[in-house]
Amino acid sequence: MSDKYSKVEAIIKDLQGKTGMNFQNGVKSILEEYYKMQGKTFTMPDPSYGGDDKNDGWVEEEGIFYQIYAPIVIVEKKSIIGDLRDKFKEDLEGIVNHVTKNGKWGGKFNEFIFLYNTHDKGLPPETKSNYKEIALEISKKYSCNFKAKLVNLDHIRDLLEQLPTEVLSKILRRMGNFTIEALEDITPKAIIDTIELICEKVHDIQYSTEFDYRIITPQEKLSKNNLNENAAKINLILKKTIFMEQVEGDFINSDFVLKEKFDVLKAYIIREYLELRKRFSGDELYNNLIDNLSNLVNRAGFIKPTIELIIVFLFEKCDIFEK
């Protein structure tokens, strides 16, 4: 696996788990670097001013406008086609009106790119034909010619592949992602200390808070990764990742030092996964990943359940294993 390919995939995996402004900010740094390499300027308006102007960023010299959509509440599969089509039409007409009728952002409108974070899914199969019809309808209504398309992170991957390795490294550092960066200075003790701290937080939440478990069964991903022997156990652990989510939300993200430690821990686990993937697959890969982390500490029996919870949490977030 080439260093450049690894960096691109690390960035994409990081973005797949983001929603809302976190996703927009992650995409922003990529588009800024890509268009800078083209000798152009990508600008993202401050969302705190002007309300919803249907402009999440534009390339000033080219009249290319982006709408970046990553809802915090994931759209149900059964309604994704209709919801996306309606939002695409609403946002496209809104931005065309702002630019061509009101002269905003230079008054030049050549292309509209609607970027939707599909996480580990593809775009609806009816995308191309229906969205072309929507664009044509709006083009006639406002008497202007432009290109418009609905894309997912495959579009960002294409842009990243055109960037030099050193720029990809800069993007990774900016995102707080150490996955591919050198981790030689990170000691096993630092990794275990972080896991033990998370273990304490998960334990405190688990016994002080009552939750209705969400039952999550990503059968397709389990099957694709040949996690057959571990499937029942992983599904059981997935019911408990709500505790890990609360630890991340209430403790990790509010503590800069702990967040940095957790980012390094994730990077360490992802690096171990990428190395083990060269020799193992399926259940063997999963078991070796758990064992490698558990063997860092003498009290493996005590800390192993938390290690496995973190592994399954990263599995759920699509940071490791094929989506």
mmCIF file of C-alpha atoms in Angstrom:
data_model
loop_
_atom_site.group_PDB
_atom_site.id
_atom_site.type_symbol
_atom_site.label_atom_id
_atom_site.label_comp_id
_atom_site.label_asym_id
_atom_site.label_seq_id
_atom_site.Cartn_x
_atom_site.Cartn_y
_atom_site.Cartn_z
ATOM 1 C CA MET A 1 0.000 0.000 0.000
ATOM 2 C CA SER A 2 1.562 3.329 -1.051
ATOM 3 C CA ASP A 3 2.031 6.129 1.445
ATOM 4 C CA LYS A 4 -0.059 8.485 -0.680
ATOM 5 C CA TYR A 5 -2.935 6.007 -0.998
ATOM 6 C CA SER A 6 -2.883 5.431 2.773
ATOM 7 C CA LYS A 7 -3.074 9.152 3.471
ATOM 8 C CA VAL A 8 -5.991 9.631 1.048
ATOM 9 C CA GLU A 9 -7.927 6.760 2.609
ATOM 10 C CA ALA A 10 -7.190 8.024 6.135
ATOM 11 C CA ILE A 11 -8.680 11.410 5.250
ATOM 12 C CA ILE A 12 -11.744 9.834 3.633
ATOM 13 C CA LYS A 13 -12.357 7.535 6.608
ATOM 14 C CA ASP A 14 -12.116 10.506 8.947
ATOM 15 C CA LEU A 15 -14.703 12.427 6.909
ATOM 16 C CA GLN A 16 -17.087 9.463 6.676
ATOM 17 C CA GLY A 17 -17.756 9.656 10.406
ATOM 18 C CA LYS A 18 -18.375 13.414 10.507
ATOM 19 C CA THR A 19 -21.667 15.326 10.324
ATOM 20 C CA GLY A 20 -22.821 18.939 10.341
ATOM 21 C CA MET A 21 -20.179 21.666 10.648
ATOM 22 C CA ASN A 22 -17.495 19.112 11.526
ATOM 23 C CA PHE A 23 -17.916 17.629 8.057
ATOM 24 C CA GLN A 24 -18.001 21.046 6.394
ATOM 25 C CA ASN A 25 -14.823 22.166 8.143
ATOM 26 C CA GLY A 26 -13.057 18.942 7.190
ATOM 27 C CA VAL A 27 -14.011 19.380 3.541
ATOM 28 C CA LYS A 28 -13.068 23.065 3.645
ATOM 29 C CA SER A 29 -9.366 22.422 4.236
ATOM 30 C CA ILE A 30 -9.280 19.928 1.347
ATOM 31 C CA LEU A 31 -10.999 22.234 -1.144
ATOM 32 C CA GLU A 32 -8.783 25.143 -0.095
ATOM 33 C CA GLU A 33 -5.647 23.099 -0.779
ATOM 34 C CA TYR A 34 -6.941 21.594 -4.026
ATOM 35 C CA TYR A 35 -7.993 24.891 -5.606
ATOM 36 C CA LYS A 36 -4.829 26.611 -4.342
ATOM 37 C CA MET A 37 -2.885 24.050 -6.408
ATOM 38 C CA GLN A 38 -5.000 25.139 -9.376
ATOM 39 C CA GLY A 39 -4.114 28.787 -8.761
ATOM 40 C CA LYS A 40 -7.661 29.519 -7.614
ATOM 41 C CA THR A 41 -9.373 30.559 -4.378
ATOM 42 C CA PHE A 42 -11.940 28.519 -2.459
ATOM 43 C CA THR A 43 -13.867 30.531 0.117
ATOM 44 C CA MET A 44 -16.390 29.276 2.656
ATOM 45 C CA PRO A 45 -18.802 31.951 3.956
ATOM 46 C CA ASP A 46 -19.101 32.393 7.705
ATOM 47 C CA PRO A 47 -22.316 30.481 8.580
ATOM 48 C CA SER A 48 -23.052 32.890 11.438
ATOM 49 C CA TYR A 49 -23.775 35.686 8.972
ATOM 50 C CA GLY A 50 -26.527 36.035 6.435
ATOM 51 C CA GLY A 51 -28.559 32.965 7.259
ATOM 52 C CA ASP A 52 -28.956 30.088 4.822
ATOM 53 C CA ASP A 53 -27.794 31.452 1.481
ATOM 54 C CA LYS A 54 -27.363 27.958 -0.023
ATOM 55 C CA ASN A 55 -23.635 28.618 -0.416
ATOM 56 C CA ASP A 56 -21.266 26.434 1.602
ATOM 57 C CA GLY A 57 -18.239 27.557 -0.388
ATOM 58 C CA TRP A 58 -17.335 28.818 -3.831
ATOM 59 C CA VAL A 59 -14.396 29.073 -6.213
ATOM 60 C CA GLU A 60 -14.249 32.789 -6.866
ATOM 61 C CA GLU A 61 -12.454 32.691 -10.221
ATOM 62 C CA GLU A 62 -14.635 29.960 -11.722
ATOM 63 C CA GLY A 63 -18.134 30.574 -10.382
ATOM 64 C CA ILE A 64 -18.240 27.058 -8.904
ATOM 65 C CA PHE A 65 -20.516 26.746 -5.869
ATOM 66 C CA TYR A 66 -20.638 23.947 -3.302
ATOM 67 C CA GLN A 67 -23.503 22.859 -1.081
ATOM 68 C CA ILE A 68 -22.161 20.497 1.607
ATOM 69 C CA TYR A 69 -24.705 18.271 3.304
ATOM 70 C CA ALA A 70 -24.010 15.884 6.195
ATOM 71 C CA PRO A 71 -27.118 15.724 8.408
ATOM 72 C CA ILE A 72 -26.622 14.866 12.063
ATOM 73 C CA VAL A 73 -29.703 12.636 11.856
ATOM 74 C CA ILE A 74 -28.948 10.097 9.145
ATOM 75 C CA VAL A 75 -31.648 9.917 6.492
ATOM 76 C CA GLU A 76 -33.531 6.623 6.464
ATOM 77 C CA LYS A 77 -32.727 4.534 3.407
ATOM 78 C CA LYS A 78 -36.348 4.353 2.336
ATOM 79 C CA SER A 79 -36.619 8.152 2.087
ATOM 80 C CA ILE A 80 -33.107 9.080 1.002
ATOM 81 C CA ILE A 81 -33.976 9.409 -2.690
ATOM 82 C CA GLY A 82 -36.921 11.772 -2.219
ATOM 83 C CA ASP A 83 -35.291 13.813 0.553
ATOM 84 C CA LEU A 84 -32.083 14.320 -1.400
ATOM 85 C CA ARG A 85 -33.906 15.221 -4.578
ATOM 86 C CA ASP A 86 -36.010 17.839 -2.771
ATOM 87 C CA LYS A 87 -33.014 19.359 -0.997
ATOM 88 C CA PHE A 88 -30.932 19.378 -4.168
ATOM 89 C CA LYS A 89 -33.680 21.258 -6.013
ATOM 90 C CA GLU A 90 -34.297 23.729 -3.168
ATOM 91 C CA ASP A 91 -30.620 24.525 -2.686
ATOM 92 C CA LEU A 92 -29.829 24.767 -6.393
ATOM 93 C CA GLU A 93 -32.694 27.160 -7.077
ATOM 94 C CA GLY A 94 -31.775 29.195 -3.991
ATOM 95 C CA ILE A 95 -28.141 29.692 -5.007
ATOM 96 C CA VAL A 96 -29.028 30.404 -8.658
ATOM 97 C CA ASN A 97 -31.437 33.107 -7.503
ATOM 98 C CA HIS A 98 -28.844 34.659 -5.150
ATOM 99 C CA VAL A 99 -26.120 34.742 -7.798
ATOM 100 C CA THR A 100 -27.918 35.485 -11.065
ATOM 101 C CA LYS A 101 -30.747 37.697 -9.820
ATOM 102 C CA ASN A 102 -29.148 39.375 -6.813
ATOM 103 C CA GLY A 103 -25.574 39.466 -8.097
ATOM 104 C CA LYS A 104 -24.065 37.904 -4.970
ATOM 105 C CA TRP A 105 -20.505 36.483 -4.962
ATOM 106 C CA GLY A 106 -19.535 38.107 -8.236
ATOM 107 C CA GLY A 107 -22.719 37.236 -10.117
ATOM 108 C CA LYS A 108 -21.064 34.406 -12.075
ATOM 109 C CA PHE A 109 -22.660 30.941 -11.831
ATOM 110 C CA ASN A 110 -21.074 28.143 -13.853
ATOM 111 C CA GLU A 111 -21.304 25.018 -11.737
ATOM 112 C CA PHE A 112 -23.142 23.640 -8.694
ATOM 113 C CA ILE A 113 -21.703 20.716 -6.751
ATOM 114 C CA PHE A 114 -23.928 19.200 -4.069
ATOM 115 C CA LEU A 115 -21.700 17.111 -1.788
ATOM 116 C CA TYR A 116 -23.570 14.620 0.386
ATOM 117 C CA ASN A 117 -21.833 12.467 2.998
ATOM 118 C CA THR A 118 -23.245 9.007 2.310
ATOM 119 C CA HIS A 119 -20.888 7.556 4.960
ATOM 120 C CA ASP A 120 -20.414 3.924 3.879
ATOM 121 C CA LYS A 121 -23.168 3.955 1.244
ATOM 122 C CA GLY A 122 -23.273 4.893 -2.419
ATOM 123 C CA LEU A 123 -25.474 7.472 -4.083
ATOM 124 C CA PRO A 124 -29.010 6.511 -5.185
ATOM 125 C CA PRO A 125 -28.917 4.718 -8.550
ATOM 126 C CA GLU A 126 -31.402 7.174 -10.084
ATOM 127 C CA THR A 127 -29.116 10.121 -9.362
ATOM 128 C CA LYS A 128 -27.820 11.139 -12.789
ATOM 129 C CA SER A 129 -30.990 11.267 -14.863
ATOM 130 C CA ASN A 130 -33.287 12.862 -12.274
ATOM 131 C CA TYR A 131 -30.801 15.465 -11.129
ATOM 132 C CA LYS A 132 -30.021 16.472 -14.701
ATOM 133 C CA GLU A 133 -33.737 17.098 -15.225
ATOM 134 C CA ILE A 134 -33.906 19.268 -12.089
ATOM 135 C CA ALA A 135 -30.892 21.296 -13.242
ATOM 136 C CA LEU A 136 -32.353 21.733 -16.738
ATOM 137 C CA GLU A 137 -35.683 22.934 -15.311
ATOM 138 C CA ILE A 138 -33.977 25.568 -13.136
ATOM 139 C CA SER A 139 -31.623 26.554 -15.964
ATOM 140 C CA LYS A 140 -34.599 27.374 -18.191
ATOM 141 C CA LYS A 141 -36.451 29.184 -15.419
ATOM 142 C CA TYR A 142 -33.540 31.551 -14.717
ATOM 143 C CA SER A 143 -32.214 31.698 -18.295
ATOM 144 C CA CYS A 144 -28.681 30.657 -17.406
ATOM 145 C CA ASN A 145 -26.455 27.779 -18.389
ATOM 146 C CA PHE A 146 -24.544 25.813 -15.769
ATOM 147 C CA LYS A 147 -23.422 22.334 -14.775
ATOM 148 C CA ALA A 148 -24.871 20.673 -11.662
ATOM 149 C CA LYS A 149 -24.213 17.347 -10.007
ATOM 150 C CA LEU A 150 -24.785 15.375 -6.819
ATOM 151 C CA VAL A 151 -21.597 13.754 -5.484
ATOM 152 C CA ASN A 152 -20.378 11.935 -2.386
ATOM 153 C CA LEU A 153 -16.902 11.476 -0.921
ATOM 154 C CA ASP A 154 -15.721 9.784 -4.110
ATOM 155 C CA HIS A 155 -15.526 13.340 -5.483
ATOM 156 C CA ILE A 156 -13.259 14.398 -2.602
ATOM 157 C CA ARG A 157 -11.151 11.257 -3.065
ATOM 158 C CA ASP A 158 -10.593 12.212 -6.716
ATOM 159 C CA LEU A 159 -9.374 15.658 -5.660
ATOM 160 C CA LEU A 160 -7.127 14.271 -2.923
ATOM 161 C CA GLU A 161 -5.437 11.894 -5.351
ATOM 162 C CA GLN A 162 -4.245 14.910 -7.327
ATOM 163 C CA LEU A 163 -2.522 16.505 -4.317
ATOM 164 C CA PRO A 164 1.145 15.942 -3.414
ATOM 165 C CA THR A 165 1.918 13.702 -0.439
ATOM 166 C CA GLU A 166 3.206 16.597 1.664
ATOM 167 C CA VAL A 167 -0.098 18.456 1.218
ATOM 168 C CA LEU A 168 -2.011 15.348 2.274
ATOM 169 C CA SER A 169 0.166 15.201 5.396
ATOM 170 C CA LYS A 170 -0.695 18.822 6.171
ATOM 171 C CA ILE A 171 -4.413 18.092 5.808
ATOM 172 C CA LEU A 172 -4.107 15.085 8.131
ATOM 173 C CA ARG A 173 -2.345 17.167 10.778
ATOM 174 C CA ARG A 174 -4.970 19.886 10.474
ATOM 175 C CA MET A 175 -7.698 17.294 10.979
ATOM 176 C CA GLY A 176 -5.932 15.973 14.085
ATOM 177 C CA ASN A 177 -5.408 12.648 12.344
ATOM 178 C CA PHE A 178 -2.088 10.984 13.111
ATOM 179 C CA THR A 179 -2.913 7.716 11.344
ATOM 180 C CA ILE A 180 -0.167 7.832 8.776
ATOM 181 C CA GLU A 181 2.152 10.236 10.539
ATOM 182 C CA ALA A 182 5.103 8.830 12.470
ATOM 183 C CA LEU A 183 4.057 7.302 15.802
ATOM 184 C CA GLU A 184 7.489 6.121 16.903
ATOM 185 C CA ASP A 185 7.455 8.473 19.898
ATOM 186 C CA ILE A 186 4.172 7.051 21.183
ATOM 187 C CA THR A 187 4.917 4.463 23.853
ATOM 188 C CA PRO A 188 2.738 1.466 24.737
ATOM 189 C CA LYS A 189 2.301 3.028 28.190
ATOM 190 C CA ALA A 190 0.779 6.177 26.658
ATOM 191 C CA ILE A 191 -1.665 4.045 24.665
ATOM 192 C CA ILE A 192 -2.624 1.917 27.671
ATOM 193 C CA ASP A 193 -2.995 4.960 29.945
ATOM 194 C CA THR A 194 -5.506 6.402 27.479
ATOM 195 C CA ILE A 195 -7.414 3.117 27.226
ATOM 196 C CA GLU A 196 -7.541 2.804 31.021
ATOM 197 C CA LEU A 197 -8.871 6.349 31.358
ATOM 198 C CA ILE A 198 -11.593 5.578 28.802
ATOM 199 C CA CYS A 199 -12.286 2.311 30.646
ATOM 200 C CA GLU A 200 -12.961 4.267 33.857
ATOM 201 C CA LYS A 201 -15.276 6.727 32.067
ATOM 202 C CA VAL A 202 -17.236 3.937 30.341
ATOM 203 C CA HIS A 203 -17.570 2.118 33.683
ATOM 204 C CA ASP A 204 -18.808 5.295 35.434
ATOM 205 C CA ILE A 205 -21.405 6.019 32.746
ATOM 206 C CA GLN A 206 -22.530 2.403 32.474
ATOM 207 C CA TYR A 207 -23.374 2.173 36.162
ATOM 208 C CA SER A 208 -24.689 5.688 36.713
ATOM 209 C CA THR A 209 -26.912 6.167 33.680
ATOM 210 C CA GLU A 210 -29.859 4.252 32.287
ATOM 211 C CA PHE A 211 -30.233 3.986 28.531
ATOM 212 C CA ASP A 212 -32.559 2.268 26.160
ATOM 213 C CA TYR A 213 -30.128 0.284 24.043
ATOM 214 C CA ARG A 214 -30.090 0.951 20.316
ATOM 215 C CA ILE A 215 -29.855 -2.343 18.517
ATOM 216 C CA ILE A 216 -27.506 -1.957 15.570
ATOM 217 C CA THR A 217 -26.908 -4.878 13.263
ATOM 218 C CA PRO A 218 -24.661 -3.915 10.317
ATOM 219 C CA GLN A 219 -24.956 -7.367 8.791
ATOM 220 C CA GLU A 220 -23.746 -6.274 5.378
ATOM 221 C CA LYS A 221 -20.457 -4.952 6.760
ATOM 222 C CA LEU A 222 -19.947 -7.967 9.006
ATOM 223 C CA SER A 223 -20.518 -10.275 6.054
ATOM 224 C CA LYS A 224 -18.269 -8.266 3.707
ATOM 225 C CA ASN A 225 -15.400 -8.495 6.189
ATOM 226 C CA ASN A 226 -15.995 -12.229 6.846
ATOM 227 C CA LEU A 227 -16.527 -11.593 10.555
ATOM 228 C CA ASN A 228 -18.611 -14.705 10.972
ATOM 229 C CA GLU A 229 -17.319 -16.224 14.201
ATOM 230 C CA ASN A 230 -17.310 -12.829 15.918
ATOM 231 C CA ALA A 231 -20.584 -11.544 14.443
ATOM 232 C CA ALA A 232 -22.775 -12.323 17.473
ATOM 233 C CA LYS A 233 -20.236 -10.839 19.894
ATOM 234 C CA ILE A 234 -19.756 -7.692 17.782
ATOM 235 C CA ASN A 235 -23.515 -7.159 17.553
ATOM 236 C CA LEU A 236 -23.725 -7.459 21.343
ATOM 237 C CA ILE A 237 -20.916 -4.926 21.832
ATOM 238 C CA LEU A 238 -22.537 -2.573 19.314
ATOM 239 C CA LYS A 239 -25.456 -2.232 21.713
ATOM 240 C CA LYS A 240 -23.015 -0.780 24.249
ATOM 241 C CA THR A 241 -21.256 1.714 21.972
ATOM 242 C CA ILE A 242 -23.733 4.315 23.211
ATOM 243 C CA PHE A 243 -21.548 4.472 26.346
ATOM 244 C CA MET A 244 -18.484 5.058 24.198
ATOM 245 C CA GLU A 245 -20.364 7.762 22.281
ATOM 246 C CA GLN A 246 -21.196 9.542 25.527
ATOM 247 C CA VAL A 247 -17.587 9.294 26.709
ATOM 248 C CA GLU A 248 -16.471 10.874 23.428
ATOM 249 C CA GLY A 249 -19.147 13.567 23.530
ATOM 250 C CA ASP A 250 -19.101 14.486 27.225
ATOM 251 C CA PHE A 251 -15.475 13.939 28.207
ATOM 252 C CA ILE A 252 -13.094 13.566 25.273
ATOM 253 C CA ASN A 253 -14.320 16.374 23.022
ATOM 254 C CA SER A 254 -14.476 18.835 25.926
ATOM 255 C CA ASP A 255 -10.894 18.154 27.041
ATOM 256 C CA PHE A 256 -8.230 19.259 24.543
ATOM 257 C CA VAL A 257 -5.485 17.073 26.056
ATOM 258 C CA LEU A 258 -7.700 13.980 26.260
ATOM 259 C CA LYS A 259 -8.974 14.551 22.727
ATOM 260 C CA GLU A 260 -5.404 14.644 21.456
ATOM 261 C CA LYS A 261 -4.639 11.414 23.332
ATOM 262 C CA PHE A 262 -7.762 9.762 21.912
ATOM 263 C CA ASP A 263 -6.844 10.891 18.373
ATOM 264 C CA VAL A 264 -3.425 9.298 18.837
ATOM 265 C CA LEU A 265 -5.030 6.120 20.205
ATOM 266 C CA LYS A 266 -7.329 5.907 17.180
ATOM 267 C CA ALA A 267 -4.361 6.502 14.891
ATOM 268 C CA TYR A 268 -2.399 3.759 16.660
ATOM 269 C CA ILE A 269 -5.281 1.282 16.285
ATOM 270 C CA ILE A 270 -5.833 2.162 12.626
ATOM 271 C CA ARG A 271 -2.111 1.741 11.943
ATOM 272 C CA GLU A 272 -2.148 -1.667 13.642
ATOM 273 C CA TYR A 273 -5.195 -2.616 11.580
ATOM 274 C CA LEU A 274 -3.518 -1.556 8.306
ATOM 275 C CA GLU A 275 -0.410 -3.588 9.158
ATOM 276 C CA LEU A 276 -2.338 -6.688 10.224
ATOM 277 C CA ARG A 277 -4.565 -6.470 7.142
ATOM 278 C CA LYS A 278 -1.522 -7.325 5.020
ATOM 279 C CA ARG A 279 -1.384 -10.794 6.646
ATOM 280 C CA PHE A 280 -4.855 -11.530 7.966
ATOM 281 C CA SER A 281 -8.523 -11.092 7.087
ATOM 282 C CA GLY A 282 -11.937 -11.709 8.610
ATOM 283 C CA ASP A 283 -12.135 -13.117 12.122
ATOM 284 C CA GLU A 284 -8.390 -13.746 12.190
ATOM 285 C CA LEU A 285 -7.727 -10.048 11.533
ATOM 286 C CA TYR A 286 -10.213 -8.979 14.213
ATOM 287 C CA ASN A 287 -8.809 -11.386 16.838
ATOM 288 C CA ASN A 288 -5.196 -10.406 16.148
ATOM 289 C CA LEU A 289 -6.044 -6.722 16.430
ATOM 290 C CA ILE A 290 -7.653 -7.288 19.850
ATOM 291 C CA ASP A 291 -4.746 -9.483 21.003
ATOM 292 C CA ASN A 292 -2.043 -7.045 19.852
ATOM 293 C CA LEU A 293 -3.578 -4.225 21.866
ATOM 294 C CA SER A 294 -4.326 -6.394 24.879
ATOM 295 C CA ASN A 295 -0.746 -7.679 24.981
ATOM 296 C CA LEU A 296 0.531 -4.169 25.617
ATOM 297 C CA VAL A 297 -0.450 -4.523 29.249
ATOM 298 C CA ASN A 298 -0.091 -7.212 31.913
ATOM 299 C CA ARG A 299 -3.698 -6.783 33.059
ATOM 300 C CA ALA A 300 -5.040 -7.814 29.665
ATOM 301 C CA GLY A 301 -8.086 -9.514 31.185
ATOM 302 C CA PHE A 302 -9.169 -6.315 32.917
ATOM 303 C CA ILE A 303 -8.678 -3.963 29.989
ATOM 304 C CA LYS A 304 -9.617 -6.262 27.089
ATOM 305 C CA PRO A 305 -13.396 -5.531 27.218
ATOM 306 C CA THR A 306 -12.712 -1.789 26.822
ATOM 307 C CA ILE A 307 -10.220 -2.430 24.028
ATOM 308 C CA GLU A 308 -12.845 -4.506 22.230
ATOM 309 C CA LEU A 309 -15.463 -1.790 22.817
ATOM 310 C CA ILE A 310 -13.143 0.801 21.229
ATOM 311 C CA ILE A 311 -12.406 -1.541 18.295
ATOM 312 C CA VAL A 312 -16.120 -2.097 17.637
ATOM 313 C CA PHE A 313 -16.744 1.653 18.072
ATOM 314 C CA LEU A 314 -14.186 2.354 15.325
ATOM 315 C CA PHE A 315 -15.718 -0.473 13.260
ATOM 316 C CA GLU A 316 -19.112 1.230 13.566
ATOM 317 C CA LYS A 317 -17.576 4.593 12.561
ATOM 318 C CA CYS A 318 -15.967 2.932 9.506
ATOM 319 C CA ASP A 319 -12.447 3.879 10.657
ATOM 320 C CA ILE A 320 -11.400 0.231 10.316
ATOM 321 C CA PHE A 321 -12.613 -2.704 8.213
ATOM 322 C CA GLU A 322 -14.086 -2.409 4.752
ATOM 323 C CA LYS A 323 -17.336 -0.493 4.376
#
